[in-house]
CSV table of C-alpha atoms and ligand atoms in Angstrom, one decimal:
chain,number,residue,atom,x,y,z
P,29,MET,CA,45.5,96.2,104.2
P,30,TYR,CA,46.5,96.7,107.8
P,31,LYS,CA,43.4,98.5,109.0
P,32,ALA,CA,39.7,98.1,108.9
P,33,VAL,CA,38.2,100.0,106.0
P,34,PRO,CA,34.8,101.7,105.9
P,35,VAL,CA,33.0,100.3,102.8
P,36,SER,CA,29.5,101.6,103.3
P,37,GLN,CA,27.3,103.3,105.9
P,38,ASP,CA,28.1,101.7,109.3
P,39,THR,CA,29.9,98.9,107.4
P,40,TRP,CA,33.5,97.9,107.6
P,41,TRP,CA,35.8,95.6,105.7
P,42,ALA,CA,37.8,93.5,108.2
P,43,GLY,CA,39.3,91.0,105.8
P,44,VAL,CA,42.9,89.8,105.3
P,45,ASN,CA,45.3,89.2,102.5
P,46,ASP,CA,46.8,85.7,102.4
P,47,ARG,CA,50.2,85.6,100.7
P,48,ASP,CA,51.4,82.4,102.4
P,49,THR,CA,49.1,79.8,101.0
P,50,ASP,CA,50.6,78.6,97.7
P,51,LEU,CA,47.7,76.4,96.5
P,52,PHE,CA,44.0,77.2,97.0
P,53,GLU,CA,42.2,74.1,98.0
P,54,SER,CA,45.7,72.4,97.7
P,55,LEU,CA,45.0,72.6,93.9
P,56,TRP,CA,45.1,76.0,92.4
P,57,PRO,CA,48.2,78.3,92.4
P,58,LEU,CA,48.0,81.7,94.0
P,59,PRO,CA,50.8,83.8,92.3
P,60,GLN,CA,49.1,87.0,93.5
P,61,GLY,CA,47.8,85.6,96.8
P,62,VAL,CA,44.2,85.6,97.8
P,63,ALA,CA,42.0,87.8,100.0
P,64,TYR,CA,39.4,86.6,102.5
P,65,ASN,CA,36.9,89.5,102.8
P,66,ALA,CA,35.0,89.7,106.0
P,67,TYR,CA,32.7,92.5,107.0
P,68,VAL,CA,31.0,94.0,110.1
P,69,ILE,CA,27.8,96.2,110.2
P,70,LEU,CA,27.3,98.4,113.2
P,71,GLY,CA,23.6,98.9,113.8
P,72,GLU,CA,21.9,99.1,117.2
P,73,LYS,CA,23.2,95.5,117.2
P,74,THR,CA,26.4,94.5,115.5
P,75,ALA,CA,26.7,91.8,112.9
P,76,ALA,CA,29.8,90.3,111.3
P,77,ILE,CA,29.3,88.9,107.8
P,78,ASP,CA,31.6,85.8,107.5
P,79,THR,CA,35.1,85.5,108.9
P,80,VAL,CA,38.4,84.4,107.4
P,81,LYS,CA,40.6,81.3,107.1
P,82,GLY,CA,41.6,80.2,110.6
P,83,PHE,CA,45.3,80.7,110.5
P,84,GLN,CA,44.7,84.4,109.5
P,85,SER,CA,42.7,85.0,112.6
P,86,GLY,CA,45.1,87.5,114.1
P,87,GLY,CA,44.9,90.2,111.5
P,88,TYR,CA,41.1,89.7,111.2
P,89,LEU,CA,40.4,90.0,114.9
P,90,ASP,CA,42.5,93.2,115.2
P,91,LYS,CA,40.4,94.8,112.4
P,92,LEU,CA,37.1,93.5,113.7
P,93,LYS,CA,37.8,94.9,117.2
P,94,GLU,CA,39.0,98.2,115.7
P,95,ALA,CA,35.7,98.5,113.7
P,96,LEU,CA,33.6,97.5,116.7
P,97,GLY,CA,35.3,100.2,118.8
P,98,GLY,CA,34.8,98.4,122.1
P,99,ARG,CA,31.3,97.1,121.4
P,100,ALA,CA,30.4,93.4,121.6
P,101,LEU,CA,29.6,91.4,118.5
P,102,ASP,CA,26.0,90.3,118.6
P,103,TYR,CA,25.6,88.3,115.4
P,104,LEU,CA,27.8,86.3,113.0
P,105,VAL,CA,26.2,85.6,109.6
P,106,VAL,CA,27.6,82.4,108.2
P,107,ASN,CA,27.0,82.7,104.5
P,108,HIS,CA,29.1,79.7,103.8
P,109,MET,CA,30.7,77.0,106.0
P,110,GLU,CA,33.9,76.4,104.0
P,111,PRO,CA,36.8,77.0,106.4
P,112,ASP,CA,38.2,79.9,104.3
P,113,HIS,CA,35.1,81.9,105.5
P,114,ALA,CA,33.9,80.3,108.7
P,115,GLY,CA,37.4,79.5,110.0
P,116,VAL,CA,37.2,81.8,113.0
P,117,ALA,CA,33.6,81.2,114.1
P,118,ALA,CA,34.5,79.3,117.3
P,119,GLN,CA,37.0,81.9,118.3
P,120,LEU,CA,34.4,84.7,117.9
P,121,LYS,CA,32.0,82.7,120.1
P,122,GLN,CA,34.7,82.4,122.8
P,123,LEU,CA,35.4,86.1,122.6
P,124,TRP,CA,31.8,87.1,122.8
P,125,PRO,CA,29.8,84.4,124.5
P,126,GLY,CA,26.5,86.1,123.8
P,127,LEU,CA,27.2,85.9,120.1
P,128,ARG,CA,24.4,84.4,118.0
P,129,LEU,CA,25.3,82.6,114.7
P,130,ILE,CA,23.0,82.9,111.7
P,131,GLY,CA,22.7,80.2,109.1
P,132,ASN,CA,20.1,78.1,107.3
P,133,ALA,CA,19.0,74.5,107.8
P,134,LYS,CA,22.0,73.2,105.8
P,135,THR,CA,24.5,75.3,107.8
P,136,LEU,CA,23.7,73.7,111.1
P,137,PRO,CA,25.3,70.2,110.8
P,138,LEU,CA,28.4,71.8,109.3
P,139,LEU,CA,28.7,74.3,112.1
P,140,LYS,CA,28.5,71.4,114.6
P,141,GLY,CA,30.9,69.3,112.6
P,142,TYR,CA,33.6,71.9,112.1
P,143,HIS,CA,33.2,74.0,115.3
P,144,ARG,CA,31.1,71.9,117.7
P,145,ILE,CA,28.7,74.8,117.9
P,146,GLU,CA,25.0,73.9,118.5
P,147,GLU,CA,23.9,76.6,120.9
P,148,ASP,CA,22.8,80.1,120.0
P,149,VAL,CA,22.3,79.4,116.4
P,150,LEU,CA,19.5,81.4,114.6
P,151,GLN,CA,18.2,79.4,111.7
P,152,VAL,CA,16.8,81.5,108.9
P,153,LYS,CA,14.7,80.6,105.9
P,154,ASP,CA,15.2,81.7,102.3
P,155,GLY,CA,14.2,85.4,102.1
P,156,GLU,CA,13.9,85.9,105.8
P,157,THR,CA,15.0,89.2,107.3
P,158,LEU,CA,16.7,90.3,110.5
P,159,ASP,CA,16.4,93.9,111.8
P,160,ILE,CA,19.6,94.8,113.7
P,161,GLY,CA,18.4,98.3,114.3
P,162,GLY,CA,19.2,100.7,111.5
P,163,HIS,CA,19.9,97.9,109.1
P,164,VAL,CA,17.6,95.1,107.9
P,165,LEU,CA,19.4,92.1,106.6
P,166,ALA,CA,17.8,89.7,104.2
P,167,PHE,CA,19.1,86.2,103.6
P,168,TYR,CA,18.8,84.3,100.3
P,169,THR,CA,20.0,80.8,99.8
P,170,VAL,CA,22.1,80.2,96.7
P,171,PRO,CA,22.7,76.4,96.8
P,172,MET,CA,26.0,75.2,95.3
P,173,LEU,CA,27.6,78.7,95.1
P,174,HIS,CA,29.6,77.0,96.2
P,175,TRP,CA,28.3,74.4,98.7
P,176,PRO,CA,24.7,73.3,99.4
P,177,GLU,CA,24.4,75.6,102.5
P,178,SER,CA,25.7,78.8,100.7
P,179,MET,CA,23.6,81.9,101.0
P,180,VAL,CA,24.1,85.6,100.4
P,181,THR,CA,23.1,88.5,102.7
P,182,PHE,CA,21.5,91.7,101.4
P,183,ASP,CA,21.6,94.8,103.5
P,184,THR,CA,18.2,96.4,102.5
P,185,THR,CA,19.4,99.7,104.0
P,186,THR,CA,22.7,100.2,102.2
P,187,LYS,CA,21.7,98.0,99.2
P,188,VAL,CA,25.0,96.0,99.6
P,189,LEU,CA,24.9,92.4,98.6
P,190,PHE,CA,27.4,90.3,100.6
P,191,SER,CA,27.8,87.5,98.0
P,192,ASN,CA,30.4,85.2,99.6
P,193,ASP,CA,32.1,83.0,96.9
P,194,ALA,CA,29.9,84.4,94.1
P,195,PHE,CA,31.6,87.1,92.2
P,196,GLY,CA,34.8,86.3,94.0
P,197,SER,CA,38.3,86.4,92.6
P,198,TYR,CA,41.8,85.2,93.4
P,199,GLY,CA,44.5,87.9,94.1
P,200,ALA,CA,45.3,89.6,97.3
P,201,HIS,CA,44.4,93.3,97.5
P,202,GLU,CA,47.3,95.5,96.5
P,203,GLY,CA,46.2,98.8,98.0
P,204,GLY,CA,42.7,99.3,96.9
P,205,LEU,CA,39.7,97.1,97.6
P,206,PHE,CA,37.3,98.3,95.0
P,207,ASP,CA,36.8,97.8,91.3
P,208,ASP,CA,37.4,101.5,90.5
P,209,GLU,CA,40.7,101.3,92.3
P,210,LYS,CA,42.0,98.3,90.2
P,211,ASN,CA,43.0,97.5,86.7
P,212,ARG,CA,40.1,95.7,85.1
P,213,ALA,CA,42.2,93.2,83.1
P,214,ARG,CA,43.9,92.1,86.3
P,215,TRP,CA,40.8,91.5,88.4
P,216,GLU,CA,38.8,90.0,85.5
P,217,GLY,CA,41.5,87.4,84.8
P,218,GLU,CA,41.7,86.4,88.4
P,219,MET,CA,37.8,86.4,88.7
P,220,LEU,CA,37.6,84.1,85.7
P,221,ARG,CA,40.3,81.8,87.1
P,222,TYR,CA,38.3,81.6,90.4
P,223,TYR,CA,35.1,81.0,88.5
P,224,VAL,CA,36.5,78.2,86.3
P,225,THR,CA,38.3,76.4,89.2
P,226,ILE,CA,35.7,76.8,91.9
P,227,VAL,CA,32.2,77.7,90.5
P,228,ALA,CA,32.0,76.5,86.9
P,229,ARG,CA,30.7,73.1,87.7
P,230,TYR,CA,27.6,74.8,89.2
P,231,SER,CA,27.0,77.2,86.3
P,232,GLY,CA,23.3,76.1,86.1
P,233,MET,CA,22.9,77.1,89.7
P,234,VAL,CA,24.6,80.4,89.0
P,235,GLN,CA,21.9,81.2,86.5
P,236,THR,CA,19.2,80.2,89.1
P,237,ALA,CA,20.8,82.6,91.6
P,238,LEU,CA,21.1,85.5,89.1
P,239,LYS,CA,17.4,85.2,88.4
P,240,LYS,CA,16.6,85.0,92.1
P,241,LEU,CA,18.6,88.0,93.0
P,242,GLY,CA,17.8,90.0,89.9
P,243,GLY,CA,14.8,91.7,91.4
P,244,LEU,CA,16.8,93.3,94.3
P,245,ASP,CA,18.0,96.9,94.1
P,246,ILE,CA,21.7,96.0,94.5
P,247,ARG,CA,24.1,99.0,94.5
P,248,CYS,CA,27.3,97.2,95.6
P,249,ILE,CA,28.5,93.6,95.5
P,250,TYR,CA,31.0,92.7,98.2
P,251,PRO,CA,32.2,89.1,97.7
P,252,ALA,CA,34.3,87.1,100.2
P,253,HIS,CA,37.3,86.9,97.9
P,254,GLY,CA,39.0,89.6,95.8
P,255,THR,CA,37.6,92.8,94.3
P,256,LEU,CA,34.6,94.6,95.9
P,257,PHE,CA,32.2,96.1,93.3
P,258,ARG,CA,30.8,99.5,93.9
P,259,LYS,CA,31.1,101.4,90.6
P,260,ASN,CA,30.5,98.8,87.9
P,261,ILE,CA,28.4,96.0,89.4
P,262,GLY,CA,26.9,95.6,86.0
P,263,GLN,CA,30.3,94.4,84.7
P,264,ALA,CA,30.6,91.7,87.4
P,265,VAL,CA,27.0,90.6,86.8
P,266,GLU,CA,27.5,90.5,83.0
P,267,LEU,CA,30.6,88.4,83.3
P,268,TYR,CA,28.9,85.9,85.7
P,269,ASP,CA,25.9,85.7,83.3
P,270,ARG,CA,28.1,85.1,80.3
P,271,TRP,CA,30.4,82.5,82.0
P,272,SER,CA,27.5,80.6,83.5
P,273,ARG,CA,25.6,80.5,80.2
P,274,GLN,CA,28.8,79.3,78.7
P,275,GLU,CA,28.7,82.1,76.1
P,276,THR,CA,32.0,82.0,74.2
P,277,GLU,CA,34.2,84.2,72.1
P,278,ARG,CA,35.5,83.5,68.6
P,279,GLY,CA,38.7,81.8,69.6
P,280,LEU,CA,40.4,78.4,69.5
P,281,VAL,CA,42.3,76.6,72.2
P,282,VAL,CA,44.7,73.8,71.1
P,283,ALA,CA,45.8,71.7,74.0
P,284,TYR,CA,48.3,69.0,73.4
P,285,ALA,CA,50.5,66.5,75.1
P,286,SER,CA,53.7,65.4,73.4
P,287,MET,CA,56.8,63.5,74.6
P,288,TYR,CA,59.2,63.9,71.7
P,289,GLY,CA,57.7,66.8,69.7
P,290,ASN,CA,55.8,64.8,67.1
P,291,THR,CA,52.3,65.5,68.5
P,292,ARG,CA,53.4,69.1,69.1
P,293,ARG,CA,54.1,69.4,65.3
P,294,MET,CA,50.5,68.2,64.7
P,295,ALA,CA,49.3,70.9,67.2
P,296,GLU,CA,51.3,73.6,65.4
P,297,ALA,CA,49.8,72.4,62.0
P,298,ILE,CA,46.3,72.8,63.5
P,299,CYS,CA,47.1,76.3,64.6
P,300,LYS,CA,48.5,77.2,61.2
P,301,GLY,CA,45.4,75.9,59.5
P,302,ALA,CA,43.2,77.9,61.9
P,303,SER,CA,45.2,81.0,61.2
P,304,GLU,CA,45.0,80.5,57.4
P,305,GLY,CA,41.2,80.0,58.0
P,306,GLY,CA,41.1,83.6,59.3
P,307,LEU,CA,41.1,83.0,63.1
P,308,LYS,CA,43.1,85.5,65.1
P,309,ASP,CA,42.6,84.3,68.7
P,310,ILE,CA,44.4,81.0,68.9
P,311,TYR,CA,45.8,79.7,72.2
P,312,LEU,CA,48.3,76.8,72.0
P,313,HIS,CA,48.8,75.0,75.4
P,314,ASP,CA,51.2,72.2,76.3
P,315,ALA,CA,48.9,70.4,78.8
P,316,ALA,CA,51.9,69.1,80.6
P,317,ARG,CA,53.4,72.5,81.3
P,318,SER,CA,50.6,75.1,81.1
P,319,GLU,CA,49.2,76.1,84.5
P,320,MET,CA,45.9,74.2,84.5
P,321,SER,CA,43.8,77.1,85.8
P,322,LEU,CA,45.0,79.3,83.0
P,323,LEU,CA,44.3,76.6,80.5
P,324,LEU,CA,40.8,76.1,81.8
P,325,SER,CA,40.3,79.8,81.8
P,326,ASP,CA,41.2,80.0,78.1
P,327,ILE,CA,38.9,77.0,77.3
P,328,TRP,CA,36.0,78.6,79.2
P,329,ARG,CA,36.3,81.8,77.2
P,330,ASN,CA,36.7,80.3,73.7
P,331,ARG,CA,34.4,78.5,71.4
P,332,GLY,CA,36.8,76.0,69.8
P,333,LEU,CA,38.8,73.3,71.5
P,334,VAL,CA,41.2,70.8,69.9
P,335,LEU,CA,42.6,68.1,72.1
P,336,LEU,CA,45.5,66.0,70.9
P,337,GLY,CA,47.7,63.7,72.7
P,338,CYS,CA,50.2,60.9,72.4
P,339,THR,CA,49.6,57.4,73.7
P,340,TYR,CA,51.4,56.5,77.0
P,341,ASN,CA,51.4,52.9,78.2
P,342,THR,CA,48.4,52.2,75.9
P,343,LEU,CA,46.4,55.1,77.4
P,344,LEU,CA,46.1,58.8,76.8
P,345,PHE,CA,49.1,60.8,78.1
P,346,PRO,CA,48.5,61.6,81.8
P,347,ALA,CA,48.5,65.4,81.5
P,348,LEU,CA,45.8,65.4,78.8
P,349,GLU,CA,43.9,62.7,80.8
P,350,SER,CA,43.9,65.1,83.7
P,351,LEU,CA,42.6,67.9,81.6
P,352,CYS,CA,39.8,65.8,80.2
P,353,SER,CA,38.8,64.7,83.7
P,354,LYS,CA,38.6,68.4,84.9
P,355,LEU,CA,36.5,69.3,81.8
P,356,VAL,CA,34.1,66.4,82.4
P,357,ASN,CA,33.7,67.7,86.0
P,358,ARG,CA,32.8,71.2,84.7
P,359,MET,CA,30.3,70.0,82.1
P,360,PRO,CA,31.3,72.3,79.2
P,361,LYS,CA,28.6,73.3,76.7
P,362,ASN,CA,28.3,75.4,73.5
P,363,ARG,CA,31.7,74.5,72.2
P,364,LEU,CA,33.2,72.9,69.1
P,365,LEU,CA,35.6,70.0,69.7
P,366,GLY,CA,38.3,68.5,67.5
P,367,LEU,CA,40.4,65.5,68.3
P,368,ALA,CA,43.7,64.0,67.2
P,369,GLY,CA,46.0,61.4,68.6
P,370,SER,CA,49.3,59.7,68.0
P,371,TYR,CA,50.8,56.2,68.8
P,372,SER,CA,53.8,54.0,68.2
P,373,TRP,CA,53.7,50.4,69.6
P,374,SER,CA,50.1,50.7,70.9
P,375,LYS,CA,47.1,52.8,70.1
P,376,GLY,CA,45.1,54.4,72.9
P,377,ALA,CA,45.1,58.2,72.9
P,378,LEU,CA,42.5,58.9,70.2
P,379,ALA,CA,40.2,56.2,71.5
P,380,ALA,CA,40.4,57.8,75.0
P,381,LEU,CA,39.6,61.2,73.5
P,382,GLN,CA,36.7,59.8,71.6
P,383,ALA,CA,35.3,58.4,74.8
P,384,PHE,CA,35.7,61.8,76.4
P,385,ALA,CA,33.8,63.3,73.5
P,386,GLU,CA,31.0,60.8,74.0
P,387,THR,CA,30.8,61.9,77.6
P,388,VAL,CA,30.8,65.7,77.1
P,389,LYS,CA,28.6,65.6,74.0
P,390,LEU,CA,30.1,68.7,72.3
P,391,GLU,CA,29.7,69.3,68.6
P,392,LYS,CA,32.6,67.7,66.8
P,393,ILE,CA,34.6,69.2,64.0
P,394,GLY,CA,36.6,66.9,61.7
P,395,PRO,CA,38.7,65.4,60.5
P,396,GLU,CA,39.9,63.3,63.4
P,397,VAL,CA,43.5,62.6,62.9
P,398,GLU,CA,45.5,59.6,64.1
P,399,VAL,CA,49.2,59.5,63.4
P,400,PHE,CA,51.7,56.6,63.7
P,401,ALA,CA,55.1,57.5,65.1
P,402,SER,CA,56.0,60.8,63.3
P,403,PRO,CA,53.5,62.8,61.2
P,404,THR,CA,53.9,62.6,57.4
P,405,ASP,CA,53.2,65.6,55.2
P,406,ALA,CA,49.8,64.1,54.5
P,407,ASP,CA,49.2,63.8,58.2
P,408,LEU,CA,50.1,67.4,58.8
P,409,GLU,CA,47.8,68.5,55.9
P,410,GLN,CA,45.0,66.7,57.7
P,411,CYS,CA,45.8,68.6,60.9
P,412,ALA,CA,45.8,71.9,59.0
P,413,LEU,CA,42.5,70.9,57.5
P,414,LEU,CA,41.1,70.3,61.0
P,415,GLY,CA,42.4,73.8,62.0
P,416,LYS,CA,40.7,75.4,58.9
P,417,ASN,CA,37.5,73.6,59.6
P,418,MET,CA,37.6,74.8,63.2
P,419,ALA,CA,38.1,78.4,62.1
P,420,ARG,CA,35.2,78.2,59.6
P,421,ALA,CA,32.9,76.7,62.3
P,422,ILE,CA,33.9,79.2,65.0
P,423,ASN,CA,33.4,82.1,62.6
P,424,ALA,CA,30.1,80.8,61.3
B,9,FEO,FE1,35.8,80.6,99.3
B,9,FEO,FE2,33.7,77.9,98.9
B,9,FEO,O1,34.9,79.0,99.8
């Protein structure tokens, strides 16, 4: 992606691939990199839609200038102030001193805080439009997608929705930018991973935004990360609707933590019981070793979840504790939950999982199993029964 790419009438992609950052937000691995999509619209006036992460400014500015073809940049629309999108705002203002920045009331303090910019800021209200000559841009606030000031920009002329984090995905572009140029399984997996790590906590606000934007005649959805949607925007909208309603598939995730393999034997007995109960989609994760974003993705897609952990220093084993904390943060709903724990010289794991269950208030499936030291045959039969009951409840 070494050149600016035309993506609609008078509209250019000027984004960059980032294959250097190893952890997004210093948290989430980027095995396929990540793209920061930025755009520029050439009307009678010129308007950039978002920028890129600061250290990527070189590649971005080259493409932006290439697309501008010697013209000055008149506007920068700041859909979202997080530095992966507004990172180059101050540099643009230095390059084009006449530049006006566009944001809403909640953008302004962040613009001052990050970039010391207070002058030449055009504050827009929800639904307000700006005519740049040949293109009329409409701005819609979408709070918490993914910060309070987040908004999207709709070009009423080309019918392109610049959606910023919404509909975004991990993964740098590998040749093509668009949905019809990529393998669906590949972009969907990275889109879900982005959703569950960055957006899932705000699923209720996603539903609000989908309803708010549902009346627009949107032909293309161009997010600020990953795949651009021009052929099958319905697929992207359907996925966002399903994930934000927490509609799940008939599958079971069994996530365990085990130090010496005893709790893992319990987990395998649960999986066996679920299989004997007729369930085909069963995902067994070692919480200490599975990549957390993939584990969360599996949990977000599937109806059943069994958590089982050993006790560590009188508490739940840290890897499972970390998973529980991330789940509480994302407020899961519409799922079935099973619990099991093990202990030796002190109990603790099952009690911690029960406290987690109280917090998330998911429907519980029994039996709850608590095992001393190493599971007996009777213990393993109880685990298998939990698996069977899960399968029955998931398929009900
Ligand atoms: Fe991609 Fe919330 O920034």
